[in-house]
PDB file of C-alpha atoms in Angstrom:
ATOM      1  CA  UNK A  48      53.613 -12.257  18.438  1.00 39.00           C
ATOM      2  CA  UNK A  49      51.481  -9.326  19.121  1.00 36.00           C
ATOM      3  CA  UNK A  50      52.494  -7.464  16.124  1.00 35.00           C
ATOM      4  CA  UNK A  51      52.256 -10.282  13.632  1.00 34.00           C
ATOM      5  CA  UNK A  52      48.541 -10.244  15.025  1.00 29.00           C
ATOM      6  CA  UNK A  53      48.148  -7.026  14.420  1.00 29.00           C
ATOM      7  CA  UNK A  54      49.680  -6.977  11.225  1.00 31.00           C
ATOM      8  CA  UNK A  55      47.024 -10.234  10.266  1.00 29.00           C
ATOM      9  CA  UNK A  56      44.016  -8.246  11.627  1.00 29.00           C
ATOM     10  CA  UNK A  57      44.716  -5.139   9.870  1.00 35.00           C
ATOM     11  CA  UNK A  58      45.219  -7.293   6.148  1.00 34.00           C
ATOM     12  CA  UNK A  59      42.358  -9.115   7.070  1.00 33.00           C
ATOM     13  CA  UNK A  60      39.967  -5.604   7.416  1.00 35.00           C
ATOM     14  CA  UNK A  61      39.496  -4.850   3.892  1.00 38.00           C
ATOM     15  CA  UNK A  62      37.759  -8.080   3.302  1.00 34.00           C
ATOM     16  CA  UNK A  63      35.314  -7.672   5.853  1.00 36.00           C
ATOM     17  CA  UNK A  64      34.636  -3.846   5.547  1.00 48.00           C
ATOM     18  CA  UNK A  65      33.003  -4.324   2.279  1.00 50.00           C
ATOM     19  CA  UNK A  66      30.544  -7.392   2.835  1.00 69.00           C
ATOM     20  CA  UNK A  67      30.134  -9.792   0.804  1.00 88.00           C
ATOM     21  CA  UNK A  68      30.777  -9.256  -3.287  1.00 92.00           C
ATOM     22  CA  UNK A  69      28.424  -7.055  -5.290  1.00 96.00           C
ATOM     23  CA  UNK A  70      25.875  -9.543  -7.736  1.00 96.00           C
ATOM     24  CA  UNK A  71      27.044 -11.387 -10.704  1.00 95.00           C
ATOM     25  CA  UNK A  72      27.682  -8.457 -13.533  1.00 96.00           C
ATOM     26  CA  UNK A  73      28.116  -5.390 -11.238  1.00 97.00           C
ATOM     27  CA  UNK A  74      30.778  -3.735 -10.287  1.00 97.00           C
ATOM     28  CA  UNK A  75      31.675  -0.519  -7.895  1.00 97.00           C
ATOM     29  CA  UNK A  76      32.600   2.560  -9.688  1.00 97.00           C
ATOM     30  CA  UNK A  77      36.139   3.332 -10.318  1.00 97.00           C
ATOM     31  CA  UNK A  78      38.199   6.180  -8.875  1.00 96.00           C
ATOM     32  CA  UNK A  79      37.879   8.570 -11.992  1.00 97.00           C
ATOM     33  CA  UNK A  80      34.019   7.925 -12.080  1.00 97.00           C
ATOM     34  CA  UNK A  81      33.664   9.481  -8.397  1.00 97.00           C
ATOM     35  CA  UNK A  82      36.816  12.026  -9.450  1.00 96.00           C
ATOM     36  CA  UNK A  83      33.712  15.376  -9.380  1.00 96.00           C
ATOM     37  CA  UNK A  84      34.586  17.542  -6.122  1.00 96.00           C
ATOM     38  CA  UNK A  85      31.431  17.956  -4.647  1.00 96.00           C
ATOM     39  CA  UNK A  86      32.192  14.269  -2.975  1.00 97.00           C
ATOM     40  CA  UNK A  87      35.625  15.645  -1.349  1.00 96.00           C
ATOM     41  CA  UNK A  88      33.596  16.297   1.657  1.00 92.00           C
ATOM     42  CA  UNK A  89      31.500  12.941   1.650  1.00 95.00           C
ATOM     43  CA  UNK A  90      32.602   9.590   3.120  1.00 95.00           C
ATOM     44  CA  UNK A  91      33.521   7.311   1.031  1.00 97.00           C
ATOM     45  CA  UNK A  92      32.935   9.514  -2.337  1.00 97.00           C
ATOM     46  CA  UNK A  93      29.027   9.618  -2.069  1.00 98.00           C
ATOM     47  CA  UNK A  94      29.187   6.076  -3.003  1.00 98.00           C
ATOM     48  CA  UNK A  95      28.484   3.288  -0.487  1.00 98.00           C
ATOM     49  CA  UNK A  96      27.582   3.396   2.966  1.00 98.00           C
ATOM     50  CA  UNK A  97      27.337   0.583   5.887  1.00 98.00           C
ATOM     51  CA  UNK A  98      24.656   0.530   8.803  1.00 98.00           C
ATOM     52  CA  UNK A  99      21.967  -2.209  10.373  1.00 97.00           C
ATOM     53  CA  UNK A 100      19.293  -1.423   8.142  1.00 98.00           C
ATOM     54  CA  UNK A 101      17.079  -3.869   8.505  1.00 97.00           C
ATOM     55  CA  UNK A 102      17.779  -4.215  12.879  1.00 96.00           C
ATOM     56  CA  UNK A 103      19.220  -7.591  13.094  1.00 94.00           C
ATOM     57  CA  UNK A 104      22.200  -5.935  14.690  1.00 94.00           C
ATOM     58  CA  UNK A 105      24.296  -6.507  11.355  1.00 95.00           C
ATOM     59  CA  UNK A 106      26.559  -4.322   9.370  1.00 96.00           C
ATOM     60  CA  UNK A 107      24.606  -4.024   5.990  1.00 97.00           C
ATOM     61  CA  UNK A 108      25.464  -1.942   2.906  1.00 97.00           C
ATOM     62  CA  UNK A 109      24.142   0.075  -0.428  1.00 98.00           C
ATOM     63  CA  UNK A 110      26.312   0.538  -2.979  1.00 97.00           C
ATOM     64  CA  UNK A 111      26.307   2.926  -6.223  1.00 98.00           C
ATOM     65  CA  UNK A 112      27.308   0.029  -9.227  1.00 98.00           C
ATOM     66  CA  UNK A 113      27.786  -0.104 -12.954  1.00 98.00           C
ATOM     67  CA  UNK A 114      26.172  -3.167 -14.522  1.00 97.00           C
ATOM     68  CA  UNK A 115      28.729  -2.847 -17.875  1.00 92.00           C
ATOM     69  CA  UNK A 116      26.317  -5.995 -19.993  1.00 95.00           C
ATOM     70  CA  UNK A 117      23.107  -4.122 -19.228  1.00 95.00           C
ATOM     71  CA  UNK A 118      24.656   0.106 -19.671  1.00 96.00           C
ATOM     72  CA  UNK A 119      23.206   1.312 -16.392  1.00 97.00           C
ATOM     73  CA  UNK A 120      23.895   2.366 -13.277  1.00 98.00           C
ATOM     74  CA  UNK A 121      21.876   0.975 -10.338  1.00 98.00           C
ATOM     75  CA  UNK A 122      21.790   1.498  -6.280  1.00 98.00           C
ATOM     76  CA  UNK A 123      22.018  -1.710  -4.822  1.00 98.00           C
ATOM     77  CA  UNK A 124      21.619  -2.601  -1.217  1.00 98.00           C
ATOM     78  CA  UNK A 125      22.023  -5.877   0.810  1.00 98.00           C
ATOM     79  CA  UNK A 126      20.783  -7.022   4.076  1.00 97.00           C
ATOM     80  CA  UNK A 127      21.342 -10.124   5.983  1.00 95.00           C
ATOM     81  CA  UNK A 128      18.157 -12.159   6.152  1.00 89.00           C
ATOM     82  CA  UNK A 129      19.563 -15.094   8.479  1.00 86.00           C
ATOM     83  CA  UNK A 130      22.901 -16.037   9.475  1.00 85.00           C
ATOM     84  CA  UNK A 131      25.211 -15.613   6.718  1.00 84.00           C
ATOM     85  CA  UNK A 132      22.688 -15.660   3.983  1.00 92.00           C
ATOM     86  CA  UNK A 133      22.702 -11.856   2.036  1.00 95.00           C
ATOM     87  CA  UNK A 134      19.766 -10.544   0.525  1.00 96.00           C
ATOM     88  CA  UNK A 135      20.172  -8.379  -1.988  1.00 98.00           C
ATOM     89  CA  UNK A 136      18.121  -5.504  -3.599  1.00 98.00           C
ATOM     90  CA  UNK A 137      18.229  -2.910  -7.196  1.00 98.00           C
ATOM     91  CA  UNK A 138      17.116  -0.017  -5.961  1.00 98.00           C
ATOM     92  CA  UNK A 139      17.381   2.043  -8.732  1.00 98.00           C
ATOM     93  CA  UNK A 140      18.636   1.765 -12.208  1.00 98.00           C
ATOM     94  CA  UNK A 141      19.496   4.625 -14.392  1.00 97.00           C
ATOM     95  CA  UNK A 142      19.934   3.873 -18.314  1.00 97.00           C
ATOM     96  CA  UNK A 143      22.889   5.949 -18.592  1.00 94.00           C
ATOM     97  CA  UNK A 144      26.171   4.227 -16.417  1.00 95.00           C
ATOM     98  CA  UNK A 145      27.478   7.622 -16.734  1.00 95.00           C
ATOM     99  CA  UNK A 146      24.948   9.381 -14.516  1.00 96.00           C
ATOM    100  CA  UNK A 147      27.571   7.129 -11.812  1.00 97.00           C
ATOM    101  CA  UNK A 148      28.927  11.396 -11.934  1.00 96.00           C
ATOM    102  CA  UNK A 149      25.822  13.133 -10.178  1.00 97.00           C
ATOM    103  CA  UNK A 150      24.785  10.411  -7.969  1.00 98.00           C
ATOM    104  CA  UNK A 151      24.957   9.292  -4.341  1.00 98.00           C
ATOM    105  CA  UNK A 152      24.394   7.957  -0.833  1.00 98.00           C
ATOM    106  CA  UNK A 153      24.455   8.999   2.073  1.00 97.00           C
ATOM    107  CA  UNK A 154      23.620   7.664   5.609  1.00 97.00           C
ATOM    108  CA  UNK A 155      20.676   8.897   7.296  1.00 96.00           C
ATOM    109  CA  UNK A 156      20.121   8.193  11.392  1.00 97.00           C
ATOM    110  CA  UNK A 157      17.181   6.971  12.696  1.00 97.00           C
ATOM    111  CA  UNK A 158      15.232  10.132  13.497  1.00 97.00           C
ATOM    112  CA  UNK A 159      11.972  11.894  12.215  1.00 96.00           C
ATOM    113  CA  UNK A 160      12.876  14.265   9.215  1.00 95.00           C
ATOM    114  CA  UNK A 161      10.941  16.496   6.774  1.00 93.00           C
ATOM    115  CA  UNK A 162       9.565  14.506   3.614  1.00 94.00           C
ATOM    116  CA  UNK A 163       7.433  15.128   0.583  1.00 93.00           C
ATOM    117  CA  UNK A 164       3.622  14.066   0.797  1.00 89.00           C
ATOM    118  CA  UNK A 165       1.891  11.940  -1.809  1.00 81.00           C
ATOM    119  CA  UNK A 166      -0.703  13.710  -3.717  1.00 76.00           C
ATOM    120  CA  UNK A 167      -3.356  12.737  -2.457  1.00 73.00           C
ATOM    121  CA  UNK A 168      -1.819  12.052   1.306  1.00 71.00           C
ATOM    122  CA  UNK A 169      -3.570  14.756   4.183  1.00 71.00           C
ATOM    123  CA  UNK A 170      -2.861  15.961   6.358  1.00 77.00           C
ATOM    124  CA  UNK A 171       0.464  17.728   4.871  1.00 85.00           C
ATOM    125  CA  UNK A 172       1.854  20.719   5.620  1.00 85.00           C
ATOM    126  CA  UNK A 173       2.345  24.174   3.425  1.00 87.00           C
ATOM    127  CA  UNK A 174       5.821  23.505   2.402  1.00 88.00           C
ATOM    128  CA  UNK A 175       4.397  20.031   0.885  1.00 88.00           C
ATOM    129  CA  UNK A 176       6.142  18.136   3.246  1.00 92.00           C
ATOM    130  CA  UNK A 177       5.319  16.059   6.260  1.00 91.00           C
ATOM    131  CA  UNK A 178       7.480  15.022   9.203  1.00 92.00           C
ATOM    132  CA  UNK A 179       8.369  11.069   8.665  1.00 93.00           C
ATOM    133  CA  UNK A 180      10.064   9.156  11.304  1.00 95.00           C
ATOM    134  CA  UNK A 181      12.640   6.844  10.859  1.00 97.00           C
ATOM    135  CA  UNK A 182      13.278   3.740  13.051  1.00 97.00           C
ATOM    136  CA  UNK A 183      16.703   2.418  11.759  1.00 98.00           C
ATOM    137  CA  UNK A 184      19.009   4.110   9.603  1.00 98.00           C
ATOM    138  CA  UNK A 185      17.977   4.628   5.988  1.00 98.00           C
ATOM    139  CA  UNK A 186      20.033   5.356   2.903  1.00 98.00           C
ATOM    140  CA  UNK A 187      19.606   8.746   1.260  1.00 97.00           C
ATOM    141  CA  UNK A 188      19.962   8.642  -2.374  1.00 98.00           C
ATOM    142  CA  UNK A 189      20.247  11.711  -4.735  1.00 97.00           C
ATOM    143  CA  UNK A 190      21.582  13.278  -7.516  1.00 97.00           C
ATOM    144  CA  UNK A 191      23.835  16.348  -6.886  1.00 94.00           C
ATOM    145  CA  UNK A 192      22.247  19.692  -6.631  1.00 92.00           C
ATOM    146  CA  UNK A 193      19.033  18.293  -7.219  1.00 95.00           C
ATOM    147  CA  UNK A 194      16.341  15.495  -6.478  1.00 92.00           C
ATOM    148  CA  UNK A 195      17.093  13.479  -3.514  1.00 96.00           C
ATOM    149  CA  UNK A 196      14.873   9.958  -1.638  1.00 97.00           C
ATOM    150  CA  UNK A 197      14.969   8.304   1.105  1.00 98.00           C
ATOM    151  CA  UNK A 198      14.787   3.932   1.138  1.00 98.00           C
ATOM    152  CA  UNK A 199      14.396   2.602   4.067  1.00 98.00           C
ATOM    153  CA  UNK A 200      13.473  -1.012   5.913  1.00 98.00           C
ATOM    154  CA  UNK A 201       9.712  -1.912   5.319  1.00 97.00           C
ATOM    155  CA  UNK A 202      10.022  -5.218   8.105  1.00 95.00           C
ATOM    156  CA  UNK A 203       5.907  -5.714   7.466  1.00 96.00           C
ATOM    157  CA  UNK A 204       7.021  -6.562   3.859  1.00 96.00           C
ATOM    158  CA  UNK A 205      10.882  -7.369   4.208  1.00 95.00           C
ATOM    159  CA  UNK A 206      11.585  -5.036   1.258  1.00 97.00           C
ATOM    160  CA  UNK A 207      13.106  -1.198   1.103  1.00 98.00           C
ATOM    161  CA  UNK A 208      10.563   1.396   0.415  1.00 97.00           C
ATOM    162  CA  UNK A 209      11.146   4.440  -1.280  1.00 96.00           C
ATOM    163  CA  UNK A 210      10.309   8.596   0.239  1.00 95.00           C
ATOM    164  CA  UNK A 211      11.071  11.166  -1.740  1.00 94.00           C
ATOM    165  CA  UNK A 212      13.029  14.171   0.496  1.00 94.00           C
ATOM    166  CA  UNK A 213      13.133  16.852  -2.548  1.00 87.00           C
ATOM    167  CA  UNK A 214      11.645  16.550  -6.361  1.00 75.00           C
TER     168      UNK A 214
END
């Protein structure tokens, strides 16, 4: 009896590790779009990542997708916004779905880290960057060797706001 539980709980993992279905016309990346080896160090390829973004004390994720109708590749993130009802958000679209290649994700912990200043933000320091805390986890999005942001729960306005780490 034990093992056929076991053996049930373990099929049934798959289904819940992801969440709930990407939107209507997207669709994860495949194994030979995420095939570069800079993401043989990164969890899950550099391309989705799980944590309680919002603080509801849910499992929520961001995903890189391909929409194949539209030609682009987008960042999308979801977030539960009552019992069982998803909320979902486009990030970031990028006209080219092969881009899918130099992007990613990564998790960031709640902490206070260095970020770039507005122009016209003061104080900020030499290095044009300012110290930015963040509450809950965020997701850090970038493209490989080079620009890199932050999004991260705005609860004031129930929406992900973008910081940018490195231009």
């Amino acid at each position: 009896m034990r093992t056929a539980f076991l053996i049930l709980l373990f099929l049934a993992l798959p289904a819940f590790a992801g969440g709930p279905g990407l939107p209507d016309g997207w669709r994860k990346p495949t194994v030979e779009e995420l095939q570069e080896a800079w993401r043989n160090d990164c969890p899950n390829r550099c391309a989705q990542i799980a944590a309680d973004f919002n603080g509801k004390g849910r499992a929520e994720g961001a995903f890189l997708a391909i929409h194949e109708k539209r030609k682009v590749m987008g960042l999308l993130a979801f977030v539960y916004s009552a019992p069982g009802k998803v909320q979902w958000f486009v990030l970031d679209e990028i006209k080219a779905p092969t881009s899918i290649a130099v992007m990613g994700v990564q998790l960031y912990s709640p902490g206070t880290y260095k970020m770039m200043c507005a122009v016209s933000e003061t104080p900020c320091g030499p290095d044009g960057k300012r110290a930015f805390n963040f509450r809950l986890p965020a997701i850090s999005y970038f493209k490989s060797e080079s620009a890199s942001s932050v999004f991260y729960w705005n609860e004031r306005d129930r929406k992900f706001d973008r910081i940018w780490e490195s231009d």
